[in-house]
């Protein structure tokens, strides 16, 4: 995909999340660093994954 076209297709939530991806290893960190709510951050990540910009890795915590 052409990078210029890709940039034009970014949603405002994606644009707000992208600058914080390098320093945010978890969803909670992304929320804190970007000021997005949990659902906004999750949607932005899902949309970026759908555009093949990133890959979401899900780790389930077990109750002990």
PDB file of N, CA and C in Angstrom:
ATOM      1  N   UNK A   1       0.848  -1.183   0.000  1.00  0.00           N
ATOM      2  CA  UNK A   1       0.000   0.000   0.000  1.00  0.00           C
ATOM      3  C   UNK A   1       0.891   1.244   0.000  1.00  0.00           C
ATOM      4  N   UNK A   2       0.500   2.237  -0.744  1.00  0.00           N
ATOM      5  CA  UNK A   2       1.209   3.505  -0.800  1.00  0.00           C
ATOM      6  C   UNK A   2       1.122   4.190   0.561  1.00  0.00           C
ATOM      7  N   UNK A   3       2.247   4.646   1.096  1.00  0.00           N
ATOM      8  CA  UNK A   3       2.291   5.251   2.426  1.00  0.00           C
ATOM      9  C   UNK A   3       1.429   6.508   2.505  1.00  0.00           C
ATOM     10  N   UNK A   4       1.391   7.296   1.437  1.00  0.00           N
ATOM     11  CA  UNK A   4       0.570   8.511   1.440  1.00  0.00           C
ATOM     12  C   UNK A   4      -0.916   8.183   1.543  1.00  0.00           C
ATOM     13  N   UNK A   5      -1.332   7.157   0.826  1.00  0.00           N
ATOM     14  CA  UNK A   5      -2.732   6.723   0.895  1.00  0.00           C
ATOM     15  C   UNK A   5      -3.030   6.173   2.282  1.00  0.00           C
ATOM     16  N   UNK A   6      -2.103   5.412   2.841  1.00  0.00           N
ATOM     17  CA  UNK A   6      -2.287   4.847   4.172  1.00  0.00           C
ATOM     18  C   UNK A   6      -2.461   5.962   5.207  1.00  0.00           C
ATOM     19  N   UNK A   7      -1.628   6.973   5.141  1.00  0.00           N
ATOM     20  CA  UNK A   7      -1.710   8.086   6.088  1.00  0.00           C
ATOM     21  C   UNK A   7      -3.061   8.786   5.986  1.00  0.00           C
ATOM     22  N   UNK A   8      -3.541   8.955   4.778  1.00  0.00           N
ATOM     23  CA  UNK A   8      -4.837   9.612   4.569  1.00  0.00           C
ATOM     24  C   UNK A   8      -5.991   8.804   5.158  1.00  0.00           C
ATOM     25  N   UNK A   9      -5.828   7.488   5.266  1.00  0.00           N
ATOM     26  CA  UNK A   9      -6.917   6.635   5.752  1.00  0.00           C
ATOM     27  C   UNK A   9      -6.926   6.482   7.272  1.00  0.00           C
ATOM     28  N   UNK A  10      -5.934   7.031   7.953  1.00  0.00           N
ATOM     29  CA  UNK A  10      -5.872   6.860   9.403  1.00  0.00           C
ATOM     30  C   UNK A  10      -6.994   7.625  10.100  1.00  0.00           C
ATOM     31  N   UNK A  11      -7.638   6.951  11.038  1.00  0.00           N
ATOM     32  CA  UNK A  11      -8.680   7.535  11.867  1.00  0.00           C
ATOM     33  C   UNK A  11      -8.010   8.414  12.932  1.00  0.00           C
ATOM     34  N   UNK A  12      -8.688   9.441  13.439  1.00  0.00           N
ATOM     35  CA  UNK A  12      -8.094  10.285  14.482  1.00  0.00           C
ATOM     36  C   UNK A  12      -7.606   9.508  15.716  1.00  0.00           C
ATOM     37  N   UNK A  13      -8.282   8.431  16.083  1.00  0.00           N
ATOM     38  CA  UNK A  13      -7.818   7.631  17.226  1.00  0.00           C
ATOM     39  C   UNK A  13      -6.505   6.931  16.899  1.00  0.00           C
ATOM     40  N   UNK A  14      -6.365   6.459  15.670  1.00  0.00           N
ATOM     41  CA  UNK A  14      -5.115   5.832  15.246  1.00  0.00           C
ATOM     42  C   UNK A  14      -3.994   6.859  15.268  1.00  0.00           C
ATOM     43  N   UNK A  15      -4.278   8.056  14.782  1.00  0.00           N
ATOM     44  CA  UNK A  15      -3.274   9.126  14.766  1.00  0.00           C
ATOM     45  C   UNK A  15      -2.834   9.511  16.180  1.00  0.00           C
ATOM     46  N   UNK A  16      -3.765   9.439  17.121  1.00  0.00           N
ATOM     47  CA  UNK A  16      -3.441   9.787  18.509  1.00  0.00           C
ATOM     48  C   UNK A  16      -2.628   8.681  19.180  1.00  0.00           C
ATOM     49  N   UNK A  17      -2.862   7.436  18.799  1.00  0.00           N
ATOM     50  CA  UNK A  17      -2.180   6.302  19.417  1.00  0.00           C
ATOM     51  C   UNK A  17      -0.767   6.090  18.873  1.00  0.00           C
ATOM     52  N   UNK A  18      -0.567   6.281  17.580  1.00  0.00           N
ATOM     53  CA  UNK A  18       0.704   5.945  16.927  1.00  0.00           C
ATOM     54  C   UNK A  18       1.932   6.541  17.609  1.00  0.00           C
ATOM     55  N   UNK A  19       1.937   7.821  17.981  1.00  0.00           N
ATOM     56  CA  UNK A  19       3.155   8.368  18.588  1.00  0.00           C
ATOM     57  C   UNK A  19       3.543   7.719  19.917  1.00  0.00           C
ATOM     58  N   UNK A  20       2.613   7.022  20.544  1.00  0.00           N
ATOM     59  CA  UNK A  20       2.851   6.443  21.862  1.00  0.00           C
ATOM     60  C   UNK A  20       3.139   4.937  21.825  1.00  0.00           C
ATOM     61  N   UNK A  21       3.121   4.336  20.648  1.00  0.00           N
ATOM     62  CA  UNK A  21       3.304   2.885  20.548  1.00  0.00           C
ATOM     63  C   UNK A  21       4.698   2.443  20.993  1.00  0.00           C
ATOM     64  N   UNK A  22       5.721   3.205  20.683  1.00  0.00           N
ATOM     65  CA  UNK A  22       7.085   2.809  21.015  1.00  0.00           C
ATOM     66  C   UNK A  22       7.285   2.689  22.528  1.00  0.00           C
ATOM     67  N   UNK A  23       6.655   3.570  23.291  1.00  0.00           N
ATOM     68  CA  UNK A  23       6.851   3.587  24.738  1.00  0.00           C
ATOM     69  C   UNK A  23       5.705   2.932  25.505  1.00  0.00           C
ATOM     70  N   UNK A  24       4.821   2.258  24.822  1.00  0.00           N
ATOM     71  CA  UNK A  24       3.670   1.617  25.464  1.00  0.00           C
ATOM     72  C   UNK A  24       3.652   0.144  25.096  1.00  0.00           C
ATOM     73  N   UNK A  25       3.981  -0.692  26.048  1.00  0.00           N
ATOM     74  CA  UNK A  25       4.031  -2.135  25.798  1.00  0.00           C
ATOM     75  C   UNK A  25       2.698  -2.822  26.092  1.00  0.00           C
ATOM     76  N   UNK A  26       1.820  -2.161  26.841  1.00  0.00           N
ATOM     77  CA  UNK A  26       0.525  -2.746  27.180  1.00  0.00           C
ATOM     78  C   UNK A  26      -0.591  -1.761  26.827  1.00  0.00           C
ATOM     79  N   UNK A  27      -1.808  -2.272  26.811  1.00  0.00           N
ATOM     80  CA  UNK A  27      -2.967  -1.430  26.545  1.00  0.00           C
ATOM     81  C   UNK A  27      -3.079  -0.336  27.603  1.00  0.00           C
ATOM     82  N   UNK A  28      -2.868  -0.695  28.861  1.00  0.00           N
ATOM     83  CA  UNK A  28      -2.960   0.291  29.947  1.00  0.00           C
ATOM     84  C   UNK A  28      -1.916   1.392  29.792  1.00  0.00           C
ATOM     85  N   UNK A  29      -0.708   1.029  29.372  1.00  0.00           N
ATOM     86  CA  UNK A  29       0.327   2.035  29.148  1.00  0.00           C
ATOM     87  C   UNK A  29      -0.063   2.957  28.000  1.00  0.00           C
ATOM     88  N   UNK A  30      -0.640   2.387  26.945  1.00  0.00           N
ATOM     89  CA  UNK A  30      -1.079   3.200  25.814  1.00  0.00           C
ATOM     90  C   UNK A  30      -2.171   4.168  26.261  1.00  0.00           C
ATOM     91  N   UNK A  31      -3.100   3.696  27.066  1.00  0.00           N
ATOM     92  CA  UNK A  31      -4.153   4.562  27.597  1.00  0.00           C
ATOM     93  C   UNK A  31      -3.547   5.730  28.359  1.00  0.00           C
ATOM     94  N   UNK A  32      -2.648   5.428  29.264  1.00  0.00           N
ATOM     95  CA  UNK A  32      -2.031   6.456  30.116  1.00  0.00           C
ATOM     96  C   UNK A  32      -1.228   7.454  29.284  1.00  0.00           C
ATOM     97  N   UNK A  33      -0.423   6.943  28.361  1.00  0.00           N
ATOM     98  CA  UNK A  33       0.468   7.813  27.587  1.00  0.00           C
ATOM     99  C   UNK A  33      -0.265   8.650  26.538  1.00  0.00           C
ATOM    100  N   UNK A  34      -1.368   8.126  26.002  1.00  0.00           N
ATOM    101  CA  UNK A  34      -2.065   8.813  24.914  1.00  0.00           C
ATOM    102  C   UNK A  34      -3.272   9.618  25.375  1.00  0.00           C
ATOM    103  N   UNK A  35      -3.786   9.290  26.558  1.00  0.00           N
ATOM    104  CA  UNK A  35      -4.995   9.953  27.038  1.00  0.00           C
ATOM    105  C   UNK A  35      -6.273   9.361  26.466  1.00  0.00           C
ATOM    106  N   UNK A  36      -6.149   8.233  25.750  1.00  0.00           N
ATOM    107  CA  UNK A  36      -7.316   7.559  25.196  1.00  0.00           C
ATOM    108  C   UNK A  36      -7.982   6.700  26.265  1.00  0.00           C
ATOM    109  N   UNK A  37      -9.285   6.485  26.126  1.00  0.00           N
ATOM    110  CA  UNK A  37      -9.973   5.544  27.010  1.00  0.00           C
ATOM    111  C   UNK A  37      -9.583   4.124  26.589  1.00  0.00           C
ATOM    112  N   UNK A  38      -9.945   3.145  27.398  1.00  0.00           N
ATOM    113  CA  UNK A  38      -9.601   1.761  27.081  1.00  0.00           C
ATOM    114  C   UNK A  38     -10.195   1.340  25.734  1.00  0.00           C
ATOM    115  N   UNK A  39     -11.459   1.655  25.504  1.00  0.00           N
ATOM    116  CA  UNK A  39     -12.112   1.238  24.263  1.00  0.00           C
ATOM    117  C   UNK A  39     -11.527   1.985  23.062  1.00  0.00           C
ATOM    118  N   UNK A  40     -11.192   3.269  23.232  1.00  0.00           N
ATOM    119  CA  UNK A  40     -10.583   4.027  22.135  1.00  0.00           C
ATOM    120  C   UNK A  40      -9.219   3.454  21.769  1.00  0.00           C
ATOM    121  N   UNK A  41      -8.410   3.132  22.781  1.00  0.00           N
ATOM    122  CA  UNK A  41      -7.078   2.574  22.535  1.00  0.00           C
ATOM    123  C   UNK A  41      -7.191   1.207  21.868  1.00  0.00           C
ATOM    124  N   UNK A  42      -8.111   0.373  22.341  1.00  0.00           N
ATOM    125  CA  UNK A  42      -8.286  -0.964  21.761  1.00  0.00           C
ATOM    126  C   UNK A  42      -8.755  -0.868  20.318  1.00  0.00           C
ATOM    127  N   UNK A  43      -9.691   0.003  20.044  1.00  0.00           N
ATOM    128  CA  UNK A  43     -10.181   0.172  18.667  1.00  0.00           C
ATOM    129  C   UNK A  43      -9.057   0.653  17.750  1.00  0.00           C
ATOM    130  N   UNK A  44      -8.276   1.628  18.224  1.00  0.00           N
ATOM    131  CA  UNK A  44      -7.166   2.142  17.417  1.00  0.00           C
ATOM    132  C   UNK A  44      -6.193   1.018  17.092  1.00  0.00           C
ATOM    133  N   UNK A  45      -5.865   0.192  18.082  1.00  0.00           N
ATOM    134  CA  UNK A  45      -4.946  -0.925  17.852  1.00  0.00           C
ATOM    135  C   UNK A  45      -5.534  -1.938  16.873  1.00  0.00           C
ATOM    136  N   UNK A  46      -6.812  -2.242  17.015  1.00  0.00           N
ATOM    137  CA  UNK A  46      -7.457  -3.196  16.108  1.00  0.00           C
ATOM    138  C   UNK A  46      -7.477  -2.666  14.677  1.00  0.00           C
ATOM    139  N   UNK A  47      -7.778  -1.389  14.519  1.00  0.00           N
ATOM    140  CA  UNK A  47      -7.795  -0.805  13.175  1.00  0.00           C
ATOM    141  C   UNK A  47      -6.402  -0.819  12.562  1.00  0.00           C
ATOM    142  N   UNK A  48      -5.379  -0.503  13.376  1.00  0.00           N
ATOM    143  CA  UNK A  48      -4.000  -0.534  12.881  1.00  0.00           C
ATOM    144  C   UNK A  48      -3.602  -1.957  12.491  1.00  0.00           C
ATOM    145  N   UNK A  49      -4.061  -2.941  13.253  1.00  0.00           N
ATOM    146  CA  UNK A  49      -3.775  -4.331  12.918  1.00  0.00           C
ATOM    147  C   UNK A  49      -4.478  -4.719  11.614  1.00  0.00           C
ATOM    148  N   UNK A  50      -5.719  -4.276  11.446  1.00  0.00           N
ATOM    149  CA  UNK A  50      -6.458  -4.566  10.210  1.00  0.00           C
ATOM    150  C   UNK A  50      -5.755  -3.990   8.985  1.00  0.00           C
ATOM    151  N   UNK A  51      -5.063  -2.879   9.171  1.00  0.00           N
ATOM    152  CA  UNK A  51      -4.311  -2.248   8.080  1.00  0.00           C
ATOM    153  C   UNK A  51      -2.899  -2.818   7.953  1.00  0.00           C
ATOM    154  N   UNK A  52      -2.613  -3.849   8.770  1.00  0.00           N
ATOM    155  CA  UNK A  52      -1.312  -4.528   8.757  1.00  0.00           C
ATOM    156  C   UNK A  52      -0.153  -3.600   9.121  1.00  0.00           C
ATOM    157  N   UNK A  53      -0.433  -2.642  10.026  1.00  0.00           N
ATOM    158  CA  UNK A  53       0.591  -1.726  10.517  1.00  0.00           C
ATOM    159  C   UNK A  53       1.263  -2.301  11.758  1.00  0.00           C
ATOM    160  N   UNK A  54       0.513  -3.078  12.518  1.00  0.00           N
ATOM    161  CA  UNK A  54       1.062  -3.714  13.714  1.00  0.00           C
ATOM    162  C   UNK A  54       0.366  -5.041  13.945  1.00  0.00           C
ATOM    163  N   UNK A  55       0.887  -5.800  14.891  1.00  0.00           N
ATOM    164  CA  UNK A  55       0.312  -7.093  15.276  1.00  0.00           C
ATOM    165  C   UNK A  55       0.038  -7.047  16.772  1.00  0.00           C
ATOM    166  N   UNK A  56      -1.182  -7.341  17.166  1.00  0.00           N
ATOM    167  CA  UNK A  56      -1.562  -7.357  18.574  1.00  0.00           C
ATOM    168  C   UNK A  56      -1.188  -8.718  19.164  1.00  0.00           C
ATOM    169  N   UNK A  57      -0.520  -8.687  20.296  1.00  0.00           N
ATOM    170  CA  UNK A  57      -0.193  -9.900  21.021  1.00  0.00           C
ATOM    171  C   UNK A  57      -1.006  -9.905  22.298  1.00  0.00           C
ATOM    172  N   UNK A  58      -1.825 -10.925  22.479  1.00  0.00           N
ATOM    173  CA  UNK A  58      -2.690 -11.027  23.647  1.00  0.00           C
ATOM    174  C   UNK A  58      -2.114 -12.042  24.619  1.00  0.00           C
ATOM    175  N   UNK A  59      -1.975 -11.626  25.870  1.00  0.00           N
ATOM    176  CA  UNK A  59      -1.478 -12.510  26.928  1.00  0.00           C
ATOM    177  C   UNK A  59      -2.559 -12.543  28.003  1.00  0.00           C
ATOM    178  N   UNK A  60      -3.042 -13.740  28.279  1.00  0.00           N
ATOM    179  CA  UNK A  60      -4.082 -13.909  29.296  1.00  0.00           C
ATOM    180  C   UNK A  60      -3.425 -14.178  30.642  1.00  0.00           C
ATOM    181  N   UNK A  61      -3.865 -13.462  31.673  1.00  0.00           N
ATOM    182  CA  UNK A  61      -3.377 -13.691  33.019  1.00  0.00           C
ATOM    183  C   UNK A  61      -4.254 -14.737  33.691  1.00  0.00           C
ATOM    184  N   UNK A  62      -3.620 -15.636  34.410  1.00  0.00           N
ATOM    185  CA  UNK A  62      -4.366 -16.670  35.101  1.00  0.00           C
ATOM    186  C   UNK A  62      -4.563 -16.247  36.563  1.00  0.00           C
ATOM    187  N   UNK A  63      -5.748 -16.569  37.087  1.00  0.00           N
ATOM    188  CA  UNK A  63      -6.002 -16.331  38.517  1.00  0.00           C
ATOM    189  C   UNK A  63      -5.251 -17.365  39.320  1.00  0.00           C
ATOM    190  N   UNK A  64      -4.591 -16.915  40.348  1.00  0.00           N
ATOM    191  CA  UNK A  64      -3.818 -17.854  41.197  1.00  0.00           C
ATOM    192  C   UNK A  64      -4.543 -18.074  42.494  1.00  0.00           C
TER     193      UNK A  64
END
